[in-house]
Amino acid sequence: MEKLVIEGMRRLEGDIKVQGSKNSSLPILAATVVTGKSCILHNCPVLCDTSAAIRILNYLGCKAVRAGHTVITDSGDLKRYDIPDFLMREMRSSIVFLGAILSRFKKAEMSSPGGCEIGLRPIDLHLSSLQALGVRTTESDGRIYCDAPDGLHGAKITLSFPSVGATENIILAAVAAKGTTTVINAAREPEISDLADFLNGCGADIKGAGGGTVVIEGKQDFFDYEHTIIPDRIIASTLLVSAAVTGGDITLNSVNTEHLMPVLPYFEKSGCVLFTNKDTLRIKAPRRLLSPGLIRTMPYPGFPTDSQAGIMAMATCAGGTSVIIENIFESRYKHVPELIRMGAKITVQNTVAVVEGVSALHSAVTQATDLRGGAALVTAALAAEGKTSVRNIRHIDRGCERLEDMLTQLGGKVKREKDTQKQSGED
Ligand code: UD1
């Protein structure tokens, strides 16, 4: 077990390149299964989750190797259509392999992902959408069995909620189905557009990705393709928070500022000055932040739920009262008691969190409870007096490529250390 130890109150300064997007890499790695061709993916972050996706590819019989931030795959000789439980457990998002495997084999078998730290995370929309495409699904003993004896066919699918994962699974299943699939109320997140751009580059015909209606014309012939994963907008916003809470002045390189539009107004409201170009973004923070106001998490282009914990960390040390409403996941306030240990004043009632800004946070021993919540504790610790420990950082490592190195590069004092103490609930 490891922990991060953060010495707070150091102003962040300098330039940093933002890592590639985890949430784009995972469906695109799954999509390499669909084409049966060779793919080269650049800017793929080195993370536990991307390594787990590569292990799944290898298990299925896809040749997949990593060379730094590039992953080279060849799925010409795919042999298996099942994902064993031990691989499913490594990464919850492996459900996105369902559509990809079905597209290739017309059958698939994997464990049900179940709930996780941030909520129940059902997959009913994934399964009902696949059924509309001609897939029969059964669940027993925690396993999902799918087949499409007559092949997959196009359909008109209206999602009752614009689920990111369900939209990805529909696209993956429909690219090689017979006929046209139309998805209404599709998720509009930039990661959906990146998946569609990748598949279109491979020979697919997907129109409208990034908008509410996506039309997929099934194709049979795909080509070798080389693609660069988009920058990670959530990591970018974590770095913006880190600069904001330390009164810093940093420039993010290799970002897509368009993707950050839902979060940028809240930094401006807090008194930060932003200088934006297409792919660079400088933030200059004031000595004392103002409250970011009222924040409601919503599907894109609304405020991202993945940045909710980060903006809360910022609100804890801003002047005035902020209100956060979490509309996407039901258990996404687990970082609150940990922030309170650092002196934050937060009350939560159902989906609403009220944050009274304090003049200074103080050091504490804290636990990362999930990926984004854990990263938020590290950013809050940057603003705290003294040395704060964030334990259980395996959660943070799922999505951040060595957060301590990013912050150290910007002048922060953040060290990864062995954690010799027992974790609670561990034996
Ligand atoms: C993805 C992201 C995650 C982000 C989330 C919302 C990845 C790997 N993960 O997760 O970081 O926080 O989008 O932006 O890309 N729902 C159902 N039934 C379903 C599917 C979803 O009720 O079949 C509900 C979920 O419980 C949740 C909401 O819809 O309340 C949003 O989920 P969804 O958009 O599917 O998120 P994920 O794809 O799981």
XYZ file of C-alpha atoms and ligand atoms in Angstrom:
466
model
C 0.000 0.000 0.000
C 1.146 3.524 -0.733
C 0.126 7.017 0.333
C 0.773 10.540 -0.856
C 2.242 13.016 1.601
C 1.579 16.641 0.702
C 3.261 19.696 2.204
C 0.738 22.459 1.663
C 0.864 26.216 1.142
C 3.253 26.186 -1.826
C 2.251 28.304 -4.811
C 2.103 26.288 -8.060
C 3.806 27.792 -11.099
C 4.978 26.627 -14.506
C 3.827 24.650 -17.543
C 2.552 21.105 -17.791
C 1.321 18.792 -20.531
C -2.026 17.202 -19.696
C -2.181 13.397 -19.989
C -4.397 11.578 -22.477
C -7.978 10.822 -21.467
C -8.630 7.636 -19.493
C -12.321 7.726 -20.336
C -11.531 7.923 -24.061
C -8.769 5.325 -23.973
C -10.940 2.578 -22.467
C -13.723 2.478 -25.113
C -11.166 3.014 -27.893
C -9.053 0.093 -26.642
C -12.271 -1.983 -26.628
C -13.077 -0.701 -30.139
C -9.853 -2.193 -31.522
C -11.622 -5.563 -31.137
C -14.330 -4.542 -33.625
C -12.122 -3.864 -36.632
C -10.037 -7.047 -36.852
C -7.207 -4.792 -38.020
C -4.059 -3.251 -36.640
C -4.301 0.026 -34.701
C -1.786 2.410 -33.205
C -3.054 4.574 -30.353
C -0.988 7.531 -29.193
C -1.376 9.547 -25.979
C -2.812 6.558 -24.105
C -2.147 7.217 -20.394
C -0.173 4.658 -18.382
C -2.743 3.747 -15.726
C -4.006 0.672 -13.878
C -7.253 0.868 -15.899
C -5.591 1.083 -19.327
C -3.264 -1.785 -18.343
C -6.340 -3.803 -17.307
C -7.930 -3.095 -20.708
C -4.743 -4.288 -22.441
C -4.813 -7.487 -20.346
C -8.425 -8.060 -21.469
C -7.390 -7.556 -25.106
C -4.580 -10.085 -24.692
C -6.928 -12.580 -23.041
C -9.337 -12.279 -25.979
C -6.472 -13.113 -28.360
C -5.778 -9.573 -29.561
C -2.099 -8.720 -29.783
C -1.762 -5.541 -27.734
C 1.533 -4.077 -26.580
C 2.395 -0.793 -24.955
C 5.444 1.308 -25.750
C 5.243 4.268 -23.374
C 2.098 6.215 -24.252
C 1.557 4.315 -27.496
C -0.435 1.085 -27.668
C -0.222 -1.125 -30.753
C -2.990 -3.656 -31.290
C -3.845 -6.326 -33.834
C -7.197 -8.045 -33.396
C -7.021 -10.096 -36.620
C -6.758 -13.341 -34.722
C -9.288 -12.862 -31.926
C -10.158 -16.172 -30.265
C -12.381 -15.610 -27.248
C -15.660 -13.859 -26.583
C -15.681 -14.103 -22.775
C -14.084 -11.987 -20.046
C -13.338 -13.895 -16.824
C -14.368 -12.548 -13.468
C -10.830 -11.764 -12.292
C -10.297 -9.426 -15.263
C -13.734 -7.798 -14.924
C -12.948 -7.043 -11.276
C -9.799 -5.134 -12.244
C -11.828 -2.474 -14.002
C -15.525 -1.677 -13.730
C -15.640 0.014 -17.132
C -14.835 -3.277 -18.898
C -18.604 -3.423 -19.595
C -17.714 -1.367 -22.691
C -16.139 -4.532 -24.129
C -19.644 -6.021 -24.335
C -20.700 -4.119 -27.474
C -17.272 -4.574 -29.057
C -17.145 -8.358 -28.545
C -20.758 -8.760 -29.737
C -19.950 -6.817 -32.852
C -17.200 -9.282 -33.694
C -18.541 -12.653 -32.441
C -22.354 -12.122 -32.208
C -21.993 -13.492 -28.692
C -20.311 -12.394 -25.473
C -20.027 -13.450 -21.856
C -18.787 -11.467 -18.869
C -19.462 -10.750 -15.198
C -21.927 -8.107 -14.240
C -19.914 -5.045 -13.108
C -22.114 -4.351 -10.052
C -22.013 -1.185 -7.963
C -18.912 0.746 -7.006
C -17.683 3.501 -4.675
C -19.802 6.225 -6.299
C -23.131 4.439 -6.701
C -25.159 1.470 -7.904
C -24.222 1.885 -11.569
C -26.856 -0.305 -13.221
C -26.442 -1.420 -16.855
C -30.126 -1.717 -17.782
C -29.750 0.886 -20.569
C -26.792 -1.010 -22.039
C -28.720 -4.288 -22.090
C -32.050 -2.930 -23.382
C -30.211 -1.086 -26.178
C -28.337 -4.229 -27.199
C -31.633 -6.130 -27.164
C -33.021 -3.569 -29.623
C -30.098 -4.459 -31.906
C -31.138 -8.136 -31.876
C -29.120 -9.390 -28.911
C -30.595 -11.884 -26.431
C -29.334 -11.303 -22.902
C -29.563 -13.459 -19.797
C -28.017 -12.946 -16.384
C -27.268 -15.712 -13.931
C -24.877 -16.046 -10.979
C -23.464 -12.596 -11.631
C -22.599 -13.406 -15.271
C -24.158 -11.845 -18.378
C -24.629 -14.103 -21.401
C -25.407 -12.471 -24.747
C -25.927 -13.788 -28.241
C -27.456 -12.671 -31.521
C -28.166 -15.866 -33.480
C -29.432 -13.901 -36.502
C -26.688 -11.279 -36.275
C -27.029 -7.681 -35.080
C -29.326 -5.321 -36.942
C -29.845 -1.555 -36.889
C -32.574 -0.003 -34.735
C -33.888 3.296 -33.467
C -32.944 3.573 -29.795
C -34.141 6.339 -27.494
C -32.169 6.511 -24.254
C -34.161 7.619 -21.202
C -30.912 9.134 -19.870
C -27.840 10.064 -21.963
C -25.614 7.377 -20.436
C -21.999 7.599 -21.580
C -21.316 3.860 -21.303
C -24.605 2.832 -22.949
C -23.985 5.229 -25.866
C -20.490 3.737 -26.285
C -21.796 0.168 -26.184
C -24.480 0.961 -28.789
C -21.928 2.556 -31.125
C -19.544 -0.378 -30.708
C -22.266 -2.944 -31.355
C -23.863 -1.035 -34.245
C -20.776 -0.200 -36.351
C -20.771 -3.649 -37.939
C -24.525 -4.420 -37.617
C -26.807 -4.788 -40.643
C -28.480 -1.463 -41.464
C -28.830 1.875 -39.727
C -28.918 2.564 -35.989
C -30.146 5.895 -34.668
C -29.480 6.823 -31.040
C -31.714 9.543 -29.649
C -30.722 11.337 -26.439
C -27.168 10.009 -26.868
C -24.466 11.155 -24.443
C -22.631 14.176 -25.876
C -19.370 13.867 -23.929
C -16.137 14.555 -25.872
C -15.109 10.933 -25.248
C -18.052 9.795 -27.429
C -16.783 11.988 -30.278
C -13.264 10.600 -29.805
C -14.570 7.024 -30.037
C -16.534 7.897 -33.188
C -13.517 9.671 -34.726
C -11.400 6.595 -34.074
C -13.973 4.181 -35.534
C -14.641 6.448 -38.548
C -10.888 6.478 -39.177
C -11.038 2.669 -39.208
C -13.799 2.744 -41.855
C -16.993 3.039 -39.787
C -19.812 5.422 -40.719
C -20.922 7.306 -37.583
C -22.528 10.712 -37.881
C -23.616 13.183 -35.222
C -21.378 11.990 -32.352
C -21.036 14.798 -29.819
C -24.669 15.743 -30.445
C -27.887 14.283 -29.069
C -28.623 12.140 -32.137
C -26.038 9.702 -33.466
C -26.588 7.745 -36.679
C -24.509 4.649 -37.334
C -24.502 2.933 -40.728
C -23.275 -0.656 -40.296
C -20.100 -1.514 -42.259
C -18.161 -4.726 -42.827
C -14.773 -3.535 -44.064
C -12.342 -1.834 -41.736
C -8.747 -0.641 -42.144
C -5.581 -0.295 -40.114
C -5.595 3.067 -38.365
C -3.464 5.360 -36.196
C -5.185 7.653 -33.694
C -4.246 10.118 -30.951
C -6.417 10.059 -27.795
C -7.830 13.440 -26.694
C -6.422 15.209 -23.604
C -8.021 14.342 -20.272
C -10.425 17.185 -19.413
C -10.904 15.931 -15.846
C -7.159 15.887 -15.108
C -6.973 19.355 -16.669
C -9.630 20.564 -14.252
C -7.791 18.895 -11.312
C -4.677 20.873 -12.260
C -6.719 24.088 -12.539
C -8.043 23.505 -9.011
C -4.483 22.859 -7.773
C -3.371 26.211 -9.164
C -6.485 27.984 -7.882
C -6.151 26.823 -4.251
C -2.477 27.789 -4.063
C -2.859 31.261 -5.598
C -0.835 29.856 -8.473
C -0.116 30.709 -12.083
C 0.172 27.683 -14.370
C -0.217 26.919 -18.054
C -1.715 23.682 -19.297
C -0.342 22.518 -22.615
C -2.044 19.993 -24.895
C -5.549 20.644 -23.612
C -8.737 21.056 -25.579
C -10.151 24.253 -24.066
C -13.494 23.619 -25.771
C -13.921 20.478 -23.620
C -13.300 22.562 -20.484
C -16.014 25.138 -21.204
C -18.441 23.618 -18.646
C -15.931 24.182 -15.794
C -14.138 27.402 -16.751
C -16.877 29.877 -15.677
C -16.573 28.604 -12.080
C -12.860 29.419 -11.980
C -13.626 32.897 -13.302
C -16.383 33.329 -10.702
C -13.788 32.461 -8.050
C -11.603 35.335 -9.185
C -9.146 33.412 -11.383
C -8.041 34.964 -14.657
C -7.924 32.592 -17.631
C -6.001 32.992 -20.867
C -7.288 30.473 -23.397
C -5.993 29.313 -26.744
C -7.217 26.288 -28.682
C -4.798 23.910 -26.964
C -3.234 25.887 -24.113
C -4.794 27.374 -21.034
C -3.187 29.643 -18.427
C -4.806 30.210 -15.053
C -3.744 33.005 -12.723
C -5.375 32.676 -9.329
C -6.009 35.444 -6.785
C -4.485 35.375 -3.276
C -7.923 34.587 -1.829
C -10.525 32.711 -3.874
C -14.164 33.750 -4.006
C -16.968 31.186 -3.840
C -17.675 29.450 -7.186
C -21.398 29.833 -6.347
C -23.996 27.210 -7.258
C -22.784 24.162 -9.179
C -25.069 21.437 -10.545
C -23.521 18.355 -12.114
C -25.189 17.460 -15.409
C -24.472 15.401 -18.521
C -22.112 17.193 -20.959
C -22.114 20.086 -21.774
C -23.154 20.562 -18.131
C -20.721 20.604 -15.221
C -19.031 17.143 -15.070
C -19.729 14.935 -12.067
C -16.072 13.855 -12.280
C -15.011 17.421 -11.411
C -17.488 17.800 -8.533
C -15.065 16.709 -5.790
C -12.383 19.020 -7.193
C -14.580 22.105 -7.253
C -15.693 21.242 -3.726
C -12.044 21.176 -2.588
C -11.721 24.650 -4.090
C -14.926 25.891 -2.414
C -13.704 24.750 1.029
C -11.032 27.451 1.061
C -12.854 30.173 -0.913
C -14.542 33.162 0.715
C -18.313 32.722 1.131
C -20.808 29.894 0.731
C -20.982 27.521 -2.245
C -23.727 25.025 -3.050
C -23.159 21.828 -5.027
C -25.938 19.618 -6.378
C -24.852 16.157 -7.534
C -27.340 14.961 -10.137
C -25.501 12.025 -11.752
C -24.357 9.539 -9.085
C -26.110 8.838 -5.781
C -23.054 8.200 -3.545
C -20.632 10.776 -4.764
C -19.948 12.685 -1.548
C -17.667 10.146 0.173
C -14.793 12.633 0.101
C -16.780 15.043 2.335
C -15.854 13.494 5.745
C -12.217 13.443 4.626
C -12.297 17.140 3.683
C -13.943 17.859 7.057
C -10.923 16.226 8.746
C -8.866 18.980 7.134
C -11.066 21.690 8.658
C -13.560 22.098 5.799
C -17.113 23.158 6.727
C -19.513 21.097 4.618
C -23.021 19.826 5.237
C -24.717 17.324 2.969
C -28.375 16.553 2.601
C -29.239 14.042 -0.106
C -27.838 15.439 -3.350
C -27.034 18.906 -1.978
C -23.754 19.930 -0.343
C -23.349 23.340 1.263
C -19.751 24.474 1.656
C -18.824 27.390 3.934
C -15.378 28.557 2.885
C -12.797 28.649 5.709
C -9.769 30.921 5.834
C -7.345 27.973 6.043
C -7.445 24.174 5.927
C -5.087 22.181 8.154
C -3.175 18.942 7.793
C -4.804 15.569 8.505
C -4.507 11.877 7.760
C -7.109 11.160 5.070
C -8.234 8.255 2.882
C -9.011 8.341 -0.822
C -12.485 6.829 -1.169
C -12.684 6.870 -4.982
C -10.662 8.199 -7.900
C -11.904 11.784 -8.238
C -12.622 12.191 -4.521
C -9.050 11.046 -3.782
C -7.548 13.524 -6.242
C -9.656 16.269 -4.619
C -8.129 15.468 -1.206
C -4.659 15.934 -2.688
C -5.642 19.309 -4.175
C -7.190 20.420 -0.868
C -3.979 19.362 0.904
C -2.020 21.718 -1.359
C -3.891 24.575 0.330
C -3.610 23.187 3.886
C -1.109 24.172 6.554
C 1.334 21.353 7.402
C 1.767 17.823 6.045
C -1.348 15.917 4.928
C -1.383 12.211 4.084
C -3.791 10.751 1.556
C -3.938 6.981 2.018
C -5.453 4.280 -0.191
C -4.153 5.963 -3.354
C -4.806 2.953 -5.565
C -8.079 4.758 -6.382
C -6.179 7.851 -7.581
C -3.761 5.728 -9.617
C -6.689 4.357 -11.639
C -7.043 7.690 -13.398
C -4.063 9.964 -12.710
C -0.684 9.237 -14.206
C 1.453 9.868 -11.100
C -0.365 12.889 -9.679
C 2.621 13.555 -7.402
C 4.926 14.044 -10.411
C 2.492 16.483 -12.049
C 2.268 18.589 -8.883
C 6.009 18.389 -8.156
C 6.728 19.609 -11.689
C 4.654 22.698 -10.826
C 6.552 23.355 -7.585
C 4.329 21.415 -5.177
C 5.826 19.167 -2.491
C 4.060 15.827 -2.926
C 5.737 12.499 -2.193
C 4.639 8.898 -2.673
C 5.545 6.843 0.374
C 5.004 3.298 1.609
C 1.976 3.099 3.888
C 2.830 0.669 6.660
C -0.335 1.263 8.709
C -3.295 -1.086 8.215
C -6.152 0.331 6.136
C -9.561 0.205 7.798
C -11.535 -2.816 6.629
C -8.317 -4.580 5.622
C -7.076 -7.757 7.273
C -18.812 7.512 -17.451
C -17.408 7.830 -16.976
C -17.454 8.391 -15.563
C -18.382 9.589 -15.498
C -19.756 9.232 -16.071
C -20.702 10.417 -16.169
C -16.000 6.219 -18.091
C -15.097 5.040 -17.959
N -16.614 6.614 -16.971
O -19.327 6.497 -16.585
O -16.120 8.800 -15.201
O -18.531 9.979 -14.159
O -19.610 8.686 -17.398
O -20.126 11.423 -16.908
O -16.125 6.810 -19.144
N -27.278 4.614 -15.570
C -28.402 3.802 -15.455
N -28.491 2.720 -16.266
C -27.531 2.407 -17.195
C -26.407 3.246 -17.293
C -26.303 4.349 -16.468
O -29.279 4.052 -14.638
O -27.678 1.401 -17.902
C -27.154 5.783 -14.670
C -25.934 5.621 -13.709
O -26.283 4.866 -12.576
C -25.632 7.053 -13.385
C -25.950 7.783 -14.686
O -26.817 6.919 -15.424
O -26.476 7.507 -12.377
C -24.730 8.145 -15.514
O -24.060 6.980 -15.899
P -23.235 6.871 -17.249
O -23.353 8.118 -18.047
O -23.594 5.580 -17.888
O -21.746 6.787 -16.685
P -20.653 5.700 -16.999
O -20.610 5.414 -18.462
O -20.782 4.557 -16.058
